[in-house]
């Protein structure tokens, strides 16, 4: 591809063009996803539950619990093992991993809160053949979030108690040597 003499793109022009192309691709994928994903996800759920309330409830609880715990733990690990060397790209990578791990819950949320035809169709399919999935998915997500908060509390207070114990032992040793 030949360019006319004297016309060169600056790095900022390239960045703007790249950002516009990337943004356009994201919008296009979002529109395609909004038309396809809710129906597809509802089909997957109803294939598993097959209209049975017990299976819908257990599967919903499993999906809600696991795919809430995993993203929250991924975010916690990202914060826990941060370093001065980590750039914004590292944070974006951890948030991307967390978003990917949360996709089943996000797809269910898209069906429940969605206003498009695909979300409406998915909601109708879950109402008829995915008995109990939506409610138990929410219950599993809440239980998973509470479990992660409890785990974080236990990890944090363990450190406090360990430090207090060490301080008290050192004070007792100091008193004993006097």
PDB file of C-alpha atoms in Angstrom:
ATOM      1  CA  UNK A   1       0.000   0.000   0.000  1.00  0.00           C
ATOM      2  CA  UNK A   2       1.527   3.241  -1.064  1.00  0.00           C
ATOM      3  CA  UNK A   3       1.157   6.455   0.809  1.00  0.00           C
ATOM      4  CA  UNK A   4       1.343   9.899  -0.572  1.00  0.00           C
ATOM      5  CA  UNK A   5       4.552  11.679   0.315  1.00  0.00           C
ATOM      6  CA  UNK A   6       4.480  13.742   3.444  1.00  0.00           C
ATOM      7  CA  UNK A   7       1.425  11.973   4.953  1.00  0.00           C
ATOM      8  CA  UNK A   8       2.377   9.840   7.913  1.00  0.00           C
ATOM      9  CA  UNK A   9       0.210   8.712  10.748  1.00  0.00           C
ATOM     10  CA  UNK A  10       1.240   9.707  14.223  1.00  0.00           C
ATOM     11  CA  UNK A  11       1.054   7.203  17.057  1.00  0.00           C
ATOM     12  CA  UNK A  12      -2.040   9.031  18.356  1.00  0.00           C
ATOM     13  CA  UNK A  13      -3.836   8.666  15.052  1.00  0.00           C
ATOM     14  CA  UNK A  14      -3.100   4.949  15.032  1.00  0.00           C
ATOM     15  CA  UNK A  15      -4.347   4.638  18.597  1.00  0.00           C
ATOM     16  CA  UNK A  16      -7.563   6.472  17.806  1.00  0.00           C
ATOM     17  CA  UNK A  17      -8.225   4.304  14.750  1.00  0.00           C
ATOM     18  CA  UNK A  18      -7.440   1.150  16.737  1.00  0.00           C
ATOM     19  CA  UNK A  19      -9.723   2.251  19.595  1.00  0.00           C
ATOM     20  CA  UNK A  20     -12.568   3.017  17.178  1.00  0.00           C
ATOM     21  CA  UNK A  21     -12.196  -0.348  15.456  1.00  0.00           C
ATOM     22  CA  UNK A  22     -12.016  -2.155  18.796  1.00  0.00           C
ATOM     23  CA  UNK A  23     -15.053  -0.270  20.121  1.00  0.00           C
ATOM     24  CA  UNK A  24     -17.023  -1.029  16.952  1.00  0.00           C
ATOM     25  CA  UNK A  25     -16.157  -4.720  17.233  1.00  0.00           C
ATOM     26  CA  UNK A  26     -17.267  -4.777  20.884  1.00  0.00           C
ATOM     27  CA  UNK A  27     -20.595  -3.125  20.004  1.00  0.00           C
ATOM     28  CA  UNK A  28     -21.157  -5.543  17.118  1.00  0.00           C
ATOM     29  CA  UNK A  29     -20.346  -8.570  19.284  1.00  0.00           C
ATOM     30  CA  UNK A  30     -22.629  -7.209  22.012  1.00  0.00           C
ATOM     31  CA  UNK A  31     -25.537  -6.892  19.599  1.00  0.00           C
ATOM     32  CA  UNK A  32     -24.971 -10.378  18.211  1.00  0.00           C
ATOM     33  CA  UNK A  33     -24.601 -11.772  21.723  1.00  0.00           C
ATOM     34  CA  UNK A  34     -27.791 -10.097  22.923  1.00  0.00           C
ATOM     35  CA  UNK A  35     -29.689 -11.786  20.101  1.00  0.00           C
ATOM     36  CA  UNK A  36     -28.193 -15.266  20.485  1.00  0.00           C
ATOM     37  CA  UNK A  37     -26.828 -15.924  23.980  1.00  0.00           C
ATOM     38  CA  UNK A  38     -30.052 -15.748  26.077  1.00  0.00           C
ATOM     39  CA  UNK A  39     -31.831 -18.317  23.909  1.00  0.00           C
ATOM     40  CA  UNK A  40     -28.752 -20.550  23.750  1.00  0.00           C
ATOM     41  CA  UNK A  41     -28.186 -20.435  27.529  1.00  0.00           C
ATOM     42  CA  UNK A  42     -31.860 -21.148  28.251  1.00  0.00           C
ATOM     43  CA  UNK A  43     -31.676 -24.165  25.908  1.00  0.00           C
ATOM     44  CA  UNK A  44     -28.600 -25.476  27.743  1.00  0.00           C
ATOM     45  CA  UNK A  45     -30.321 -25.101  31.113  1.00  0.00           C
ATOM     46  CA  UNK A  46     -33.536 -26.768  29.991  1.00  0.00           C
ATOM     47  CA  UNK A  47     -31.557 -29.597  28.377  1.00  0.00           C
ATOM     48  CA  UNK A  48     -30.054 -30.350  31.783  1.00  0.00           C
ATOM     49  CA  UNK A  49     -33.137 -29.799  33.942  1.00  0.00           C
ATOM     50  CA  UNK A  50     -35.655 -31.383  31.555  1.00  0.00           C
ATOM     51  CA  UNK A  51     -38.552 -29.801  33.436  1.00  0.00           C
ATOM     52  CA  UNK A  52     -37.670 -31.437  36.783  1.00  0.00           C
ATOM     53  CA  UNK A  53     -37.862 -29.136  39.782  1.00  0.00           C
ATOM     54  CA  UNK A  54     -35.251 -30.955  41.881  1.00  0.00           C
ATOM     55  CA  UNK A  55     -32.685 -31.009  39.088  1.00  0.00           C
ATOM     56  CA  UNK A  56     -33.415 -27.358  38.264  1.00  0.00           C
ATOM     57  CA  UNK A  57     -32.933 -26.356  41.879  1.00  0.00           C
ATOM     58  CA  UNK A  58     -29.732 -28.312  42.439  1.00  0.00           C
ATOM     59  CA  UNK A  59     -28.229 -27.270  39.111  1.00  0.00           C
ATOM     60  CA  UNK A  60     -29.197 -23.641  39.723  1.00  0.00           C
ATOM     61  CA  UNK A  61     -27.646 -23.691  43.194  1.00  0.00           C
ATOM     62  CA  UNK A  62     -24.473 -25.261  41.802  1.00  0.00           C
ATOM     63  CA  UNK A  63     -24.173 -22.713  38.977  1.00  0.00           C
ATOM     64  CA  UNK A  64     -24.933 -19.786  41.279  1.00  0.00           C
ATOM     65  CA  UNK A  65     -22.547 -20.910  44.025  1.00  0.00           C
ATOM     66  CA  UNK A  66     -19.565 -22.033  41.965  1.00  0.00           C
ATOM     67  CA  UNK A  67     -19.636 -19.192  39.459  1.00  0.00           C
ATOM     68  CA  UNK A  68     -19.866 -16.616  42.234  1.00  0.00           C
ATOM     69  CA  UNK A  69     -17.130 -18.114  44.403  1.00  0.00           C
ATOM     70  CA  UNK A  70     -14.597 -18.544  41.571  1.00  0.00           C
ATOM     71  CA  UNK A  71     -14.705 -14.941  40.283  1.00  0.00           C
ATOM     72  CA  UNK A  72     -14.584 -13.499  43.783  1.00  0.00           C
ATOM     73  CA  UNK A  73     -11.587 -15.688  44.634  1.00  0.00           C
ATOM     74  CA  UNK A  74      -9.891 -14.649  41.374  1.00  0.00           C
ATOM     75  CA  UNK A  75     -10.346 -10.991  42.282  1.00  0.00           C
ATOM     76  CA  UNK A  76      -9.089 -11.674  45.815  1.00  0.00           C
ATOM     77  CA  UNK A  77      -6.006 -13.470  44.483  1.00  0.00           C
ATOM     78  CA  UNK A  78      -5.363 -10.545  42.137  1.00  0.00           C
ATOM     79  CA  UNK A  79      -5.431  -8.126  45.078  1.00  0.00           C
ATOM     80  CA  UNK A  80      -3.626 -10.445  47.481  1.00  0.00           C
ATOM     81  CA  UNK A  81      -0.617 -11.042  45.291  1.00  0.00           C
ATOM     82  CA  UNK A  82      -0.301  -7.580  43.846  1.00  0.00           C
ATOM     83  CA  UNK A  83       3.121  -6.063  43.581  1.00  0.00           C
ATOM     84  CA  UNK A  84       4.682  -2.743  42.747  1.00  0.00           C
ATOM     85  CA  UNK A  85       5.680  -4.111  39.332  1.00  0.00           C
ATOM     86  CA  UNK A  86       2.132  -4.955  38.258  1.00  0.00           C
ATOM     87  CA  UNK A  87       0.818  -2.609  35.627  1.00  0.00           C
ATOM     88  CA  UNK A  88      -2.745  -1.819  34.640  1.00  0.00           C
ATOM     89  CA  UNK A  89      -2.536  -4.715  32.181  1.00  0.00           C
ATOM     90  CA  UNK A  90      -2.200  -7.135  35.091  1.00  0.00           C
ATOM     91  CA  UNK A  91      -5.329  -5.717  36.731  1.00  0.00           C
ATOM     92  CA  UNK A  92      -7.225  -5.942  33.450  1.00  0.00           C
ATOM     93  CA  UNK A  93      -6.104  -9.570  33.101  1.00  0.00           C
ATOM     94  CA  UNK A  94      -7.386 -10.479  36.595  1.00  0.00           C
ATOM     95  CA  UNK A  95     -10.693  -8.699  35.976  1.00  0.00           C
ATOM     96  CA  UNK A  96     -11.014 -10.484  32.625  1.00  0.00           C
ATOM     97  CA  UNK A  97     -10.434 -13.849  34.305  1.00  0.00           C
ATOM     98  CA  UNK A  98     -13.067 -12.989  36.914  1.00  0.00           C
ATOM     99  CA  UNK A  99     -15.555 -11.927  34.221  1.00  0.00           C
ATOM    100  CA  UNK A 100     -14.991 -15.143  32.271  1.00  0.00           C
ATOM    101  CA  UNK A 101     -15.496 -17.190  35.420  1.00  0.00           C
ATOM    102  CA  UNK A 102     -18.734 -15.307  36.120  1.00  0.00           C
ATOM    103  CA  UNK A 103     -20.182 -15.829  32.627  1.00  0.00           C
ATOM    104  CA  UNK A 104     -22.831 -18.437  33.606  1.00  0.00           C
ATOM    105  CA  UNK A 105     -24.237 -16.102  36.249  1.00  0.00           C
ATOM    106  CA  UNK A 106     -24.013 -13.137  33.885  1.00  0.00           C
ATOM    107  CA  UNK A 107     -25.861 -15.048  31.168  1.00  0.00           C
ATOM    108  CA  UNK A 108     -28.608 -15.981  33.626  1.00  0.00           C
ATOM    109  CA  UNK A 109     -28.779 -12.360  34.740  1.00  0.00           C
ATOM    110  CA  UNK A 110     -29.065 -11.310  31.101  1.00  0.00           C
ATOM    111  CA  UNK A 111     -32.082 -13.551  30.709  1.00  0.00           C
ATOM    112  CA  UNK A 112     -33.725 -12.348  33.917  1.00  0.00           C
ATOM    113  CA  UNK A 113     -33.114  -8.607  33.462  1.00  0.00           C
ATOM    114  CA  UNK A 114     -32.954  -8.487  29.658  1.00  0.00           C
ATOM    115  CA  UNK A 115     -35.574  -6.537  27.735  1.00  0.00           C
ATOM    116  CA  UNK A 116     -34.995  -7.914  24.243  1.00  0.00           C
ATOM    117  CA  UNK A 117     -36.867 -10.635  22.411  1.00  0.00           C
ATOM    118  CA  UNK A 118     -34.118 -13.205  23.034  1.00  0.00           C
ATOM    119  CA  UNK A 119     -34.159 -12.535  26.785  1.00  0.00           C
ATOM    120  CA  UNK A 120     -37.952 -12.751  26.807  1.00  0.00           C
ATOM    121  CA  UNK A 121     -37.821 -16.068  24.939  1.00  0.00           C
ATOM    122  CA  UNK A 122     -35.160 -17.380  27.327  1.00  0.00           C
ATOM    123  CA  UNK A 123     -37.193 -16.280  30.343  1.00  0.00           C
ATOM    124  CA  UNK A 124     -40.258 -18.057  28.969  1.00  0.00           C
ATOM    125  CA  UNK A 125     -38.269 -21.230  28.349  1.00  0.00           C
ATOM    126  CA  UNK A 126     -36.823 -21.181  31.864  1.00  0.00           C
ATOM    127  CA  UNK A 127     -40.326 -20.615  33.266  1.00  0.00           C
ATOM    128  CA  UNK A 128     -41.726 -23.665  31.516  1.00  0.00           C
ATOM    129  CA  UNK A 129     -38.863 -26.188  31.387  1.00  0.00           C
ATOM    130  CA  UNK A 130     -36.171 -24.829  33.721  1.00  0.00           C
ATOM    131  CA  UNK A 131     -38.182 -25.087  36.908  1.00  0.00           C
ATOM    132  CA  UNK A 132     -36.462 -23.649  39.950  1.00  0.00           C
ATOM    133  CA  UNK A 133     -33.237 -22.748  38.161  1.00  0.00           C
ATOM    134  CA  UNK A 134     -33.501 -18.967  38.408  1.00  0.00           C
ATOM    135  CA  UNK A 135     -34.453 -18.839  42.085  1.00  0.00           C
ATOM    136  CA  UNK A 136     -31.880 -21.408  43.196  1.00  0.00           C
ATOM    137  CA  UNK A 137     -29.216 -19.778  41.065  1.00  0.00           C
ATOM    138  CA  UNK A 138     -29.797 -16.556  42.998  1.00  0.00           C
ATOM    139  CA  UNK A 139     -29.749 -18.422  46.313  1.00  0.00           C
ATOM    140  CA  UNK A 140     -26.494 -20.150  45.322  1.00  0.00           C
ATOM    141  CA  UNK A 141     -24.926 -16.815  44.333  1.00  0.00           C
ATOM    142  CA  UNK A 142     -25.857 -15.238  47.666  1.00  0.00           C
ATOM    143  CA  UNK A 143     -24.585 -18.254  49.634  1.00  0.00           C
ATOM    144  CA  UNK A 144     -21.365 -18.227  47.570  1.00  0.00           C
ATOM    145  CA  UNK A 145     -20.773 -14.524  48.213  1.00  0.00           C
ATOM    146  CA  UNK A 146     -21.371 -15.003  51.954  1.00  0.00           C
ATOM    147  CA  UNK A 147     -18.989 -18.004  51.947  1.00  0.00           C
ATOM    148  CA  UNK A 148     -16.240 -15.948  50.293  1.00  0.00           C
ATOM    149  CA  UNK A 149     -16.775 -13.094  52.755  1.00  0.00           C
ATOM    150  CA  UNK A 150     -16.583 -15.575  55.644  1.00  0.00           C
ATOM    151  CA  UNK A 151     -13.387 -17.055  54.211  1.00  0.00           C
ATOM    152  CA  UNK A 152     -11.829 -13.604  53.833  1.00  0.00           C
ATOM    153  CA  UNK A 153     -12.840 -12.754  57.392  1.00  0.00           C
ATOM    154  CA  UNK A 154     -11.274 -15.940  58.719  1.00  0.00           C
ATOM    155  CA  UNK A 155      -8.053 -15.408  56.765  1.00  0.00           C
ATOM    156  CA  UNK A 156      -7.777 -11.799  57.931  1.00  0.00           C
ATOM    157  CA  UNK A 157      -8.559 -12.414  61.611  1.00  0.00           C
ATOM    158  CA  UNK A 158      -6.189 -15.395  61.682  1.00  0.00           C
ATOM    159  CA  UNK A 159      -3.386 -12.968  60.962  1.00  0.00           C
ATOM    160  CA  UNK A 160      -4.528 -10.635  63.721  1.00  0.00           C
ATOM    161  CA  UNK A 161      -4.737 -13.442  66.281  1.00  0.00           C
ATOM    162  CA  UNK A 162      -1.365 -14.826  65.195  1.00  0.00           C
ATOM    163  CA  UNK A 163       0.232 -11.390  65.654  1.00  0.00           C
ATOM    164  CA  UNK A 164      -1.409 -10.937  69.071  1.00  0.00           C
ATOM    165  CA  UNK A 165      -0.284 -14.403  70.138  1.00  0.00           C
ATOM    166  CA  UNK A 166       3.303 -13.705  69.059  1.00  0.00           C
ATOM    167  CA  UNK A 167       3.277 -10.350  70.888  1.00  0.00           C
ATOM    168  CA  UNK A 168       1.921 -11.934  74.095  1.00  0.00           C
ATOM    169  CA  UNK A 169       4.454 -14.786  73.944  1.00  0.00           C
ATOM    170  CA  UNK A 170       7.330 -12.353  73.505  1.00  0.00           C
ATOM    171  CA  UNK A 171       6.030 -10.265  76.417  1.00  0.00           C
ATOM    172  CA  UNK A 172       5.807 -13.400  78.611  1.00  0.00           C
ATOM    173  CA  UNK A 173       9.358 -14.425  77.675  1.00  0.00           C
ATOM    174  CA  UNK A 174      10.602 -10.914  78.458  1.00  0.00           C
ATOM    175  CA  UNK A 175       8.878 -10.988  81.881  1.00  0.00           C
ATOM    176  CA  UNK A 176      10.294 -14.439  82.623  1.00  0.00           C
ATOM    177  CA  UNK A 177      13.879 -13.361  81.919  1.00  0.00           C
ATOM    178  CA  UNK A 178      13.747 -10.433  84.346  1.00  0.00           C
TER     179      UNK A 178
END
